[in-house]
Amino acid sequence: MKTGTPGKTTDLPVLLDVAQIAPKNIRLPRLRLWHGVALFGAVLLFSSIAGAQTGPAEASPIAVIFKWMPLLLRGFLFNLLLSVLSMALGTILGVPLGLMQLSNLRTLRACAWAFTQFFRNAPWLVLLFFAMYLVPYQFELGGVIVPFPDWVKAVIGFALPVMANVAEIVRGAVQSLPGGQWEAAESLAFTRRQTMWMIILPQCLQRMLPPWMNVYSIITMSTVLASIVGINEMLTLTAQVHNAEGGRPDLLAPLYGFALLCFFIYCYPINLWTVRLERRFHVKS
Amino acid sequence: MPAWTPDQPMVRLSDVRKSFGEFEVLKGVSFDVKKGEVICIIGPSGSGKSTLIRCINALVPINSGSILVEGLEVNDPALDKLALRRKVGMVFQQYNLFPHKNALQNIMMAPLHVLKQDRGEVEARAHALLKKVRLEGKADAYPGELSGGQQQRVAIARSLAMRPDLMLFDEVTAALDPETVKEVLVTIRELAQEGMTCILVTHEMGFAREIADHVYFTDHGIIVEHGPPAELLDNPREERTRAFLEQVL
């Protein structure tokens, strides 16, 4: 009889033995940059056909995009800022939350679990609204007034689901390690805390990186939700540019296509890298 | 409690019982191990051997009974587990080396961070232990780069680095290739000859016969019979022992 198998391992598909879920030797088509450029070109082509029907007096879609590009890209940078900050905050909160789910104390474990499940199973937009309207616009800390502008609240709103997902990644990675590692450490008289920090977590870093990057890529794409609560990020600016250009229907596809392209160019390499890391770690283990 | 002295049994199990849920794995096991003695526990899979050996260093809590290790009661809620485990080394079937550390670091970690010993002294000891298990050249190798037999010898060295009084071996050759079994058994034999007190769970009957002072045959959570190896392995008194030995020999 072996006593080493800990109960449930993980419900994160990325942490399951890859061989179990992904049949081997399936070659995913490799998207290259030119695929994206071709896509964008097609969008422009269709829109210029649409443009040709509206008359020659108006600027072409390409000219419009070029004209507004600095503004739009600044908006995109703001999306990236939101994504990086919420990922950082979410990770800082999520790692301890995940560790609490592994605590020896039953109550702490149960609370951390409930907390995680609550934020993991809430729609992100609802959490965003929740943060926007329930977090005060300023905060008094020992006589100093710390202002909470809208974008900070948005970061908090996005950090909540990130926190819950990171907590699950940490818990899943720790539980996916063979129980023998714990037994060996215990038999050498390491304390639980030493075992976690010196033996378990260093081995988990590798396992946690791909799903963590996955969450990052998803949160980046989700930052456009902030447009709904009136933050001047790329999508908001795109709509404003469209209005400024008189709301021409032929500009819809090129303008929003440009936004799509920006996110694609940023997120797709992250996903490629994630897949590569997953593959490498799997081969190694 | 009177202090333990070396003339008393180093390990004394009395009526140890353990259940996993409804299933009673150990149904009242008792035995003594004297200092310097080597005992082997044999028996069919699922007979409770691994659980028994894990109870001795409190990896598995028991339900009732008593386990005394050098006078320390293991079945005591107030037990200082770390104090117990500093006396008791353990080697596992799956080696369980720390894969992110090389052989030398695996050996040094516990003395450095658990016993807080001096790094220079620990490092010298670790090199000496590697030499003892005939792996001098492998200090920088990571577990993934070592064969099963080599990993197991590093695991033995790692345990010895804590200078335990008692070593537990849980089917340490069961996962090894036949050609590397021998190198691990040689290491254990040397330890036994140096006077280390050892409790082994093993399927290597020939090895048990050679090094054990006493062999225990367990089945269904009880000790069916025990005795010196020649006696138990050649002339078993119990039908169950005989049936088991016929299967494995």
Coordinates of C-alpha atoms in Angstrom, one line a residue:
Chain A
M1 CA 0.0 0.0 0.0
K2 CA 1.3 3.3 -0.9
T3 CA 0.4 6.4 1.0
G4 CA 2.1 8.9 -1.2
T5 CA -0.7 10.0 -3.5
P6 CA -2.3 13.2 -2.4
G7 CA -5.9 13.7 -3.2
K8 CA -7.0 15.8 -6.1
T9 CA -4.1 17.1 -8.2
T10 CA -5.4 19.9 -10.4
D11 CA -8.3 21.1 -12.4
L12 CA -6.2 23.3 -14.6
P13 CA -5.9 21.5 -17.9
V14 CA -2.5 23.0 -18.5
L15 CA -1.1 21.3 -15.5
L16 CA -2.4 17.8 -16.3
D17 CA 0.0 15.5 -17.9
V18 CA 0.1 16.9 -21.4
A19 CA 0.2 13.4 -22.9
Q20 CA -3.2 12.7 -21.4
I21 CA -5.0 15.5 -23.0
A22 CA -3.1 16.3 -26.2
P23 CA -2.6 13.6 -28.7
K24 CA 1.0 13.7 -29.8
N25 CA 2.4 14.8 -33.1
I26 CA -0.4 17.2 -34.0
R27 CA 1.3 20.0 -35.7
L28 CA -0.4 23.3 -35.1
P29 CA -0.2 25.7 -38.0
R30 CA 2.4 28.2 -37.3
L31 CA 1.1 31.7 -37.7
R32 CA 3.7 34.1 -38.9
L33 CA 3.7 37.9 -38.9
W34 CA 2.8 38.0 -42.5
H35 CA -0.4 36.2 -41.7
G36 CA -1.4 39.1 -39.6
V37 CA -0.3 41.6 -42.2
A38 CA -2.3 39.7 -44.8
L39 CA -5.3 39.8 -42.6
F40 CA -4.9 43.5 -42.1
G41 CA -4.4 44.0 -45.8
A42 CA -7.7 42.1 -46.5
V43 CA -9.5 44.4 -44.1
L44 CA -8.1 47.4 -45.9
L45 CA -9.0 46.0 -49.3
F46 CA -12.6 45.4 -48.3
S47 CA -12.9 48.8 -46.6
S48 CA -11.5 50.6 -49.6
I49 CA -14.1 48.8 -51.8
A50 CA -16.6 50.1 -49.3
G51 CA -14.9 53.5 -49.5
A52 CA -15.0 53.6 -53.3
Q53 CA -18.8 53.5 -53.1
T54 CA -19.0 56.5 -50.8
G55 CA -17.4 58.9 -53.1
P56 CA -13.9 60.4 -53.7
A57 CA -14.1 63.4 -51.4
E58 CA -13.3 61.5 -48.2
A59 CA -9.9 60.4 -46.8
S60 CA -9.0 56.8 -47.4
P61 CA -9.1 54.5 -44.4
I62 CA -5.3 54.1 -44.4
A63 CA -4.9 57.8 -44.3
V64 CA -7.3 58.0 -41.4
I65 CA -5.5 55.3 -39.4
F66 CA -2.1 57.0 -40.1
K67 CA -3.5 60.3 -38.9
W68 CA -4.8 58.9 -35.6
M69 CA -2.1 56.3 -35.1
P70 CA -0.1 58.1 -32.4
L71 CA -3.3 58.5 -30.3
L72 CA -4.5 55.0 -30.9
L73 CA -1.1 53.5 -30.0
R74 CA -1.0 55.6 -26.9
G75 CA -4.3 54.1 -26.0
F76 CA -2.9 50.6 -26.7
L77 CA 0.1 51.4 -24.4
F78 CA -2.4 52.2 -21.7
N79 CA -4.0 48.8 -22.2
L80 CA -0.6 47.3 -21.7
L81 CA 0.0 49.3 -18.6
L82 CA -3.3 48.2 -17.2
S83 CA -2.5 44.6 -18.0
V84 CA 1.0 44.7 -16.4
L85 CA -0.2 46.4 -13.3
S86 CA -3.2 44.2 -12.8
M87 CA -1.1 41.1 -13.4
A88 CA 1.5 42.3 -10.9
L89 CA -1.1 43.1 -8.3
G90 CA -3.0 39.9 -9.0
T91 CA 0.1 37.8 -8.6
I92 CA 1.2 39.5 -5.4
L93 CA -2.3 38.7 -3.9
G94 CA -2.8 35.3 -5.6
V95 CA 0.4 33.6 -4.5
P96 CA -0.3 33.9 -0.8
L97 CA -4.0 33.0 -1.5
G98 CA -2.9 29.9 -3.3
L99 CA -0.6 28.9 -0.4
M100 CA -3.4 29.5 2.1
Q101 CA -5.4 26.9 0.2
L102 CA -2.6 24.5 1.1
S103 CA -2.5 25.4 4.8
N104 CA -2.6 22.9 7.5
L105 CA -5.3 24.9 9.2
R106 CA -8.7 23.8 8.1
T107 CA -10.5 27.1 8.5
L108 CA -7.8 29.1 6.7
R109 CA -7.8 26.6 3.9
A110 CA -11.6 26.6 3.6
C111 CA -11.8 30.5 3.6
A112 CA -9.0 30.8 1.0
W113 CA -10.8 28.2 -1.1
A114 CA -14.1 29.9 -0.9
F115 CA -12.5 33.3 -1.6
T116 CA -10.7 31.9 -4.7
Q117 CA -13.8 30.2 -6.1
F118 CA -15.9 33.3 -5.6
F119 CA -13.5 35.5 -7.7
R120 CA -12.7 32.7 -10.2
N121 CA -16.3 32.1 -11.1
A122 CA -17.5 35.8 -11.3
P123 CA -17.7 37.5 -14.7
W124 CA -14.8 39.7 -15.2
L125 CA -17.0 42.6 -16.2
V126 CA -19.0 42.3 -13.0
L127 CA -15.8 42.4 -11.0
L128 CA -14.7 45.5 -12.9
F129 CA -18.0 47.3 -12.1
F130 CA -17.7 46.1 -8.6
A131 CA -14.3 47.7 -8.3
M132 CA -15.3 50.9 -10.1
Y133 CA -18.3 51.6 -8.0
L134 CA -17.4 50.1 -4.6
V135 CA -13.8 51.2 -4.2
P136 CA -13.7 54.8 -2.9
Y137 CA -12.2 57.5 -5.2
Q138 CA -9.8 58.3 -2.4
F139 CA -8.4 56.7 0.6
E140 CA -7.1 58.2 3.8
L141 CA -4.0 56.6 5.2
G142 CA -2.7 58.1 8.4
G143 CA -3.7 61.7 7.5
V144 CA -2.4 61.3 3.9
I145 CA -5.1 61.2 1.2
V146 CA -4.3 58.7 -1.4
P147 CA -6.4 59.3 -4.5
F148 CA -7.8 56.4 -6.4
P149 CA -8.4 57.5 -10.0
D150 CA -10.5 55.4 -12.3
W151 CA -7.6 53.6 -13.9
V152 CA -6.3 52.5 -10.5
K153 CA -9.8 51.1 -9.7
A154 CA -9.7 49.3 -13.1
V155 CA -6.4 47.7 -12.2
I156 CA -8.0 46.5 -9.0
G157 CA -11.0 45.2 -10.9
F158 CA -8.8 43.2 -13.2
A159 CA -6.4 42.1 -10.5
L160 CA -9.3 40.3 -8.7
P161 CA -9.8 37.5 -11.3
V162 CA -6.1 37.4 -11.9
M163 CA -5.6 36.8 -8.2
A164 CA -8.1 33.9 -8.1
N165 CA -6.5 32.3 -11.2
V166 CA -3.0 32.7 -10.0
A167 CA -4.1 31.2 -6.6
E168 CA -5.4 28.2 -8.5
I169 CA -2.2 27.9 -10.5
V170 CA -0.1 27.9 -7.4
R171 CA -2.3 25.4 -5.6
G172 CA -2.5 23.1 -8.7
A173 CA 1.3 23.2 -9.3
V174 CA 2.1 22.4 -5.7
Q175 CA -0.4 19.6 -5.6
S176 CA 0.8 18.2 -8.9
L177 CA 4.3 17.5 -7.4
P178 CA 4.7 13.9 -6.4
G179 CA 4.0 13.3 -2.7
G180 CA 7.4 11.6 -2.4
Q181 CA 9.0 15.1 -2.3
W182 CA 7.0 16.0 0.8
E183 CA 7.8 12.7 2.4
A184 CA 11.5 12.9 1.7
A185 CA 11.6 16.4 3.1
E186 CA 9.6 15.4 6.1
S187 CA 11.9 12.5 6.8
L188 CA 14.9 14.8 6.7
A189 CA 13.2 16.9 9.5
F190 CA 12.5 19.9 7.3
T191 CA 9.7 22.0 8.7
R192 CA 6.6 22.4 6.5
R193 CA 7.5 26.0 5.8
Q194 CA 11.1 25.1 4.8
T195 CA 9.8 22.3 2.6
M196 CA 7.4 24.6 0.8
W197 CA 10.0 27.4 0.2
M198 CA 13.1 25.4 -0.4
I199 CA 11.9 22.2 -2.0
I200 CA 8.4 22.5 -3.4
L201 CA 8.0 26.0 -4.7
P202 CA 11.3 26.1 -6.6
Q203 CA 10.2 23.0 -8.5
C204 CA 6.8 24.5 -9.1
L205 CA 8.1 27.7 -10.7
Q206 CA 8.6 25.9 -14.0
R207 CA 5.2 24.4 -13.9
M208 CA 3.5 27.6 -13.0
L209 CA 5.1 29.8 -15.7
P210 CA 3.1 28.6 -18.8
P211 CA -0.4 28.9 -17.2
W212 CA 0.6 32.2 -15.6
M213 CA 1.6 33.6 -19.0
N214 CA -1.8 32.3 -20.3
V215 CA -3.6 34.3 -17.7
Y216 CA -1.5 37.3 -18.6
S217 CA -2.4 37.0 -22.3
I218 CA -6.1 36.7 -21.4
I219 CA -6.0 39.7 -19.0
T220 CA -4.3 41.8 -21.7
M221 CA -7.1 41.1 -24.2
S222 CA -9.7 41.8 -21.4
T223 CA -8.4 45.2 -20.6
V224 CA -10.6 46.6 -23.4
L225 CA -13.5 45.9 -21.0
A226 CA -12.3 49.1 -19.3
S227 CA -13.8 51.0 -22.2
I228 CA -17.3 50.2 -20.8
V229 CA -16.5 52.0 -17.6
G230 CA -15.2 55.0 -19.5
I231 CA -11.4 54.6 -19.3
N232 CA -9.5 56.1 -22.2
E233 CA -7.9 53.0 -23.5
M234 CA -7.6 51.9 -27.1
L235 CA -11.2 50.8 -27.7
T236 CA -12.6 54.0 -26.3
L237 CA -10.2 56.0 -28.4
T238 CA -11.1 54.0 -31.5
A239 CA -14.7 54.8 -31.0
Q240 CA -13.9 58.5 -30.5
V241 CA -11.8 58.6 -33.6
H242 CA -14.6 57.0 -35.5
N243 CA -17.0 59.7 -34.3
A244 CA -14.5 62.4 -35.1
E245 CA -14.3 61.1 -38.6
G246 CA -18.0 61.6 -38.9
G247 CA -19.0 58.0 -38.1
R248 CA -18.4 56.8 -41.6
P249 CA -19.5 53.1 -41.8
D250 CA -16.6 52.3 -44.1
L251 CA -14.1 53.2 -41.3
L252 CA -15.5 50.7 -38.8
A253 CA -13.7 47.7 -40.1
P254 CA -10.3 49.3 -40.7
L255 CA -10.3 51.1 -37.3
Y256 CA -11.3 48.2 -35.2
G257 CA -9.2 45.9 -37.4
F258 CA -6.2 48.0 -36.4
A259 CA -7.1 47.5 -32.7
L260 CA -7.4 43.8 -33.3
L261 CA -4.0 43.7 -35.1
C262 CA -2.3 45.5 -32.2
F263 CA -3.5 43.0 -29.7
F264 CA -2.8 40.1 -32.0
I265 CA 0.8 41.2 -32.5
Y266 CA 1.3 41.5 -28.8
C267 CA -0.5 38.4 -27.5
Y268 CA 0.3 35.9 -30.2
P269 CA 4.1 35.7 -29.5
I270 CA 3.2 35.3 -25.8
N271 CA 1.0 32.3 -26.6
L272 CA 3.7 30.8 -28.9
W273 CA 6.2 31.1 -26.1
T274 CA 3.8 29.5 -23.7
V275 CA 3.3 26.5 -25.9
R276 CA 7.1 26.2 -26.4
L277 CA 7.7 26.4 -22.6
E278 CA 5.0 23.8 -22.0
R279 CA 6.6 21.5 -24.5
R280 CA 10.1 21.9 -23.1
F281 CA 9.1 21.3 -19.5
H282 CA 7.1 18.3 -20.5
V283 CA 10.0 16.7 -22.3
K284 CA 12.2 17.4 -19.4
S285 CA 10.0 15.9 -16.7
Chain B
M1 CA 9.9 8.6 31.4
P2 CA 13.3 7.0 32.1
A3 CA 16.1 8.1 29.7
W4 CA 16.9 5.6 27.0
T5 CA 20.1 3.7 27.3
P6 CA 21.7 1.7 24.5
D7 CA 21.1 -1.6 26.3
Q8 CA 17.3 -1.1 25.9
P9 CA 15.7 -1.8 22.5
M10 CA 16.2 1.1 20.2
V11 CA 12.8 0.7 18.7
R12 CA 9.9 -0.9 20.4
L13 CA 6.5 -1.3 18.8
S14 CA 3.6 -2.5 21.0
D15 CA 0.3 -3.4 19.5
V16 CA 0.4 -0.8 16.7
R17 CA -2.9 -0.3 14.9
K18 CA -3.6 1.8 11.8
S19 CA -6.6 2.2 9.6
F20 CA -7.1 4.1 6.4
G21 CA -10.9 4.8 6.6
E22 CA -12.6 1.5 7.1
F23 CA -9.6 -0.5 6.1
E24 CA -7.4 -1.7 8.9
V25 CA -3.8 -1.9 7.6
L26 CA -2.0 -2.8 10.8
K27 CA -3.8 -5.0 13.3
G28 CA -1.6 -5.0 16.3
V29 CA 2.0 -5.2 15.4
S30 CA 4.7 -5.6 18.1
F31 CA 8.4 -6.0 17.8
D32 CA 11.7 -4.8 19.2
V33 CA 14.9 -3.7 17.4
K34 CA 18.1 -3.6 19.4
K35 CA 20.9 -1.2 18.6
G36 CA 23.1 -2.4 15.8
E37 CA 20.5 -4.9 14.7
V38 CA 19.4 -5.4 11.1
I39 CA 15.8 -6.5 10.6
C40 CA 14.0 -7.3 7.4
I41 CA 10.2 -7.1 6.9
I42 CA 8.9 -9.3 4.1
G43 CA 5.4 -10.1 2.9
P44 CA 3.0 -9.8 0.0
S45 CA 2.1 -6.4 -1.4
G46 CA -0.6 -4.6 0.6
S47 CA 0.3 -6.4 3.8
G48 CA 1.1 -3.1 5.5
K49 CA 4.9 -3.2 5.3
S50 CA 5.4 0.3 3.9
T51 CA 2.8 1.7 6.3
L52 CA 4.6 0.0 9.2
I53 CA 7.9 1.5 8.3
R54 CA 6.4 5.0 7.8
C55 CA 4.8 4.9 11.2
I56 CA 8.2 4.6 12.8
N57 CA 9.3 8.1 11.7
A58 CA 5.8 9.5 12.1
L59 CA 5.2 10.0 8.4
V60 CA 2.0 8.1 9.0
P61 CA 0.2 8.7 12.3
I62 CA -1.1 5.5 14.0
N63 CA -4.5 5.0 15.6
S64 CA -3.4 3.1 18.7
G65 CA -0.5 1.3 20.3
S66 CA 2.9 2.6 21.1
I67 CA 6.1 3.2 19.1
L68 CA 9.2 4.0 21.2
V69 CA 12.3 5.2 19.3
E70 CA 15.2 5.7 21.7
G71 CA 12.6 6.3 24.4
L72 CA 10.7 8.9 22.4
E73 CA 7.0 8.0 22.2
V74 CA 5.9 8.5 18.5
N75 CA 2.2 8.1 19.2
D76 CA 2.0 11.2 21.3
P77 CA 0.3 14.3 20.1
A78 CA 3.0 16.4 21.7
L79 CA 5.8 14.5 19.9
D80 CA 8.6 16.7 18.6
K81 CA 8.6 15.1 15.1
L82 CA 11.7 17.0 14.0
A83 CA 13.6 15.6 17.0
L84 CA 12.5 12.1 16.1
R85 CA 13.4 12.5 12.4
R86 CA 16.8 13.7 13.2
K87 CA 17.4 10.3 14.8
V88 CA 15.8 8.3 12.0
G89 CA 16.9 8.3 8.3
M90 CA 14.7 7.0 5.6
V91 CA 15.3 5.9 2.0
F92 CA 12.4 5.4 -0.4
Q93 CA 11.5 3.2 -3.3
Q94 CA 11.3 6.1 -5.6
Y95 CA 14.5 7.8 -4.3
N96 CA 12.7 11.1 -4.0
L97 CA 15.8 13.2 -4.6
F98 CA 15.2 16.9 -5.0
P99 CA 15.4 17.3 -8.8
H100 CA 16.3 21.0 -8.7
K101 CA 19.4 20.4 -6.7
N102 CA 22.6 18.5 -7.6
A103 CA 23.8 15.4 -5.8
L104 CA 26.0 17.4 -3.4
Q105 CA 23.3 20.0 -2.6
N106 CA 20.8 17.1 -2.0
I107 CA 23.1 15.8 0.6
M108 CA 24.0 19.1 2.2
M109 CA 20.6 20.7 2.4
A110 CA 19.3 19.0 5.6
P111 CA 22.4 19.4 7.7
L112 CA 22.7 23.0 6.6
H113 CA 19.1 24.1 7.1
V114 CA 17.8 21.7 9.6
L115 CA 20.8 21.1 11.8
K116 CA 22.2 24.5 11.0
Q117 CA 25.7 23.1 10.9
D118 CA 28.8 24.8 9.5
R119 CA 28.9 24.8 5.7
G120 CA 32.5 23.9 5.3
E121 CA 32.1 20.9 7.7
V122 CA 28.9 19.8 6.0
E123 CA 30.5 20.0 2.5
A124 CA 33.5 17.9 3.6
R125 CA 31.1 15.3 5.1
A126 CA 29.0 15.3 1.9
H127 CA 32.0 14.6 -0.2
A128 CA 33.1 11.9 2.1
L129 CA 29.6 10.3 1.9
L130 CA 29.6 10.5 -1.9
K131 CA 32.9 8.7 -1.8
K132 CA 31.4 6.1 0.6
V133 CA 28.6 5.4 -1.9
R134 CA 31.2 5.3 -4.7
L135 CA 29.9 8.4 -6.5
E136 CA 32.9 10.8 -6.0
G137 CA 32.7 12.1 -9.5
K138 CA 29.0 12.9 -9.4
A139 CA 28.8 15.7 -7.0
D140 CA 27.6 18.2 -9.6
A141 CA 25.2 15.8 -11.4
Y142 CA 21.5 16.5 -11.1
P143 CA 19.2 13.5 -10.2
G144 CA 17.9 13.5 -13.8
E145 CA 21.4 12.8 -15.1
L146 CA 21.9 9.8 -12.7
S147 CA 20.8 6.2 -13.1
G148 CA 18.3 4.7 -10.7
G149 CA 21.0 3.0 -8.7
Q150 CA 23.1 6.1 -8.5
Q151 CA 20.1 8.2 -7.4
Q152 CA 19.3 5.7 -4.7
R153 CA 22.9 5.8 -3.4
V154 CA 22.8 9.6 -3.3
A155 CA 19.5 9.2 -1.4
I156 CA 21.2 6.9 1.1
A157 CA 24.1 9.4 1.4
R158 CA 21.5 12.2 1.9
S159 CA 20.0 10.3 4.8
L160 CA 23.3 9.5 6.4
A161 CA 24.4 13.2 6.3
M162 CA 22.0 13.7 9.2
R163 CA 24.0 11.1 11.2
P164 CA 20.9 9.1 12.1
D165 CA 20.9 6.3 14.7
L166 CA 18.4 4.3 12.8
M167 CA 17.9 3.8 9.0
L168 CA 14.6 2.8 7.4
F169 CA 14.7 1.3 3.9
D170 CA 11.4 1.1 2.1
E171 CA 11.7 -1.4 -0.8
V172 CA 14.7 0.6 -2.0
T173 CA 15.6 -1.7 -4.8
A174 CA 12.1 -2.4 -6.1
A175 CA 12.2 0.3 -8.8
L176 CA 15.7 -0.4 -9.9
D177 CA 17.1 -2.2 -13.0
P178 CA 18.4 -5.6 -12.0
E179 CA 22.0 -4.6 -12.8
T180 CA 21.9 -1.6 -10.5
V181 CA 20.3 -3.4 -7.6
K182 CA 23.6 -4.9 -6.6
E183 CA 25.4 -1.6 -6.2
V184 CA 22.7 -0.4 -3.8
L185 CA 22.7 -3.6 -1.8
V186 CA 26.5 -3.4 -1.4
T187 CA 26.1 0.1 0.1
I188 CA 23.5 -1.1 2.5
R189 CA 25.6 -4.1 3.5
E190 CA 28.5 -1.9 4.3
L191 CA 26.3 0.2 6.5
A192 CA 25.0 -2.8 8.3
Q193 CA 28.5 -4.1 8.8
E194 CA 29.5 -0.8 10.4
G195 CA 26.8 -1.3 13.0
M196 CA 24.0 0.9 11.8
T197 CA 20.7 -0.1 13.1
C198 CA 18.5 -0.9 10.0
I199 CA 14.9 -1.8 9.3
L200 CA 14.4 -2.9 5.7
V201 CA 11.2 -3.7 3.8
T202 CA 12.5 -5.8 1.0
H203 CA 11.6 -8.3 -1.7
E204 CA 15.2 -9.4 -2.0
M205 CA 15.1 -12.7 -0.1
G206 CA 18.7 -13.5 -0.8
F207 CA 19.8 -10.2 0.6
A208 CA 17.5 -10.6 3.7
R209 CA 19.0 -14.0 4.3
E210 CA 22.5 -12.5 4.1
I211 CA 22.3 -9.4 6.2
A212 CA 19.3 -9.7 8.5
D213 CA 19.7 -10.6 12.1
H214 CA 15.9 -11.2 12.2
V215 CA 13.2 -11.5 9.6
Y216 CA 9.5 -10.7 10.1
F217 CA 6.9 -12.0 7.8
T218 CA 3.8 -9.8 7.6
D219 CA 0.5 -10.5 6.0
H220 CA -2.9 -8.8 6.3
G221 CA -1.6 -6.4 8.9
I222 CA -0.1 -8.8 11.4
I223 CA 3.2 -10.4 11.9
V224 CA 2.6 -14.0 10.9
E225 CA 5.9 -15.3 12.1
H226 CA 9.5 -14.1 12.7
G227 CA 12.9 -15.6 13.4
P228 CA 16.5 -15.7 12.2
P229 CA 16.6 -15.6 8.4
A230 CA 17.9 -19.1 8.0
E231 CA 15.1 -20.5 10.2
L232 CA 12.3 -18.4 8.7
L233 CA 13.2 -18.7 5.1
D234 CA 14.2 -22.3 5.1
N235 CA 11.8 -23.8 7.6
P236 CA 8.7 -21.6 7.9
R237 CA 6.3 -22.9 10.5
E238 CA 3.2 -21.1 9.1
E239 CA 1.3 -22.2 6.0
R240 CA 1.0 -18.5 4.8
T241 CA 4.7 -18.0 5.0
R242 CA 5.4 -21.1 3.1
A243 CA 3.0 -20.1 0.4
F244 CA 4.5 -16.7 0.1
L245 CA 8.1 -18.0 0.0
E246 CA 7.2 -20.5 -2.7
Q247 CA 5.9 -17.7 -4.9
V248 CA 8.9 -15.4 -4.5
L249 CA 11.8 -17.8 -4.4

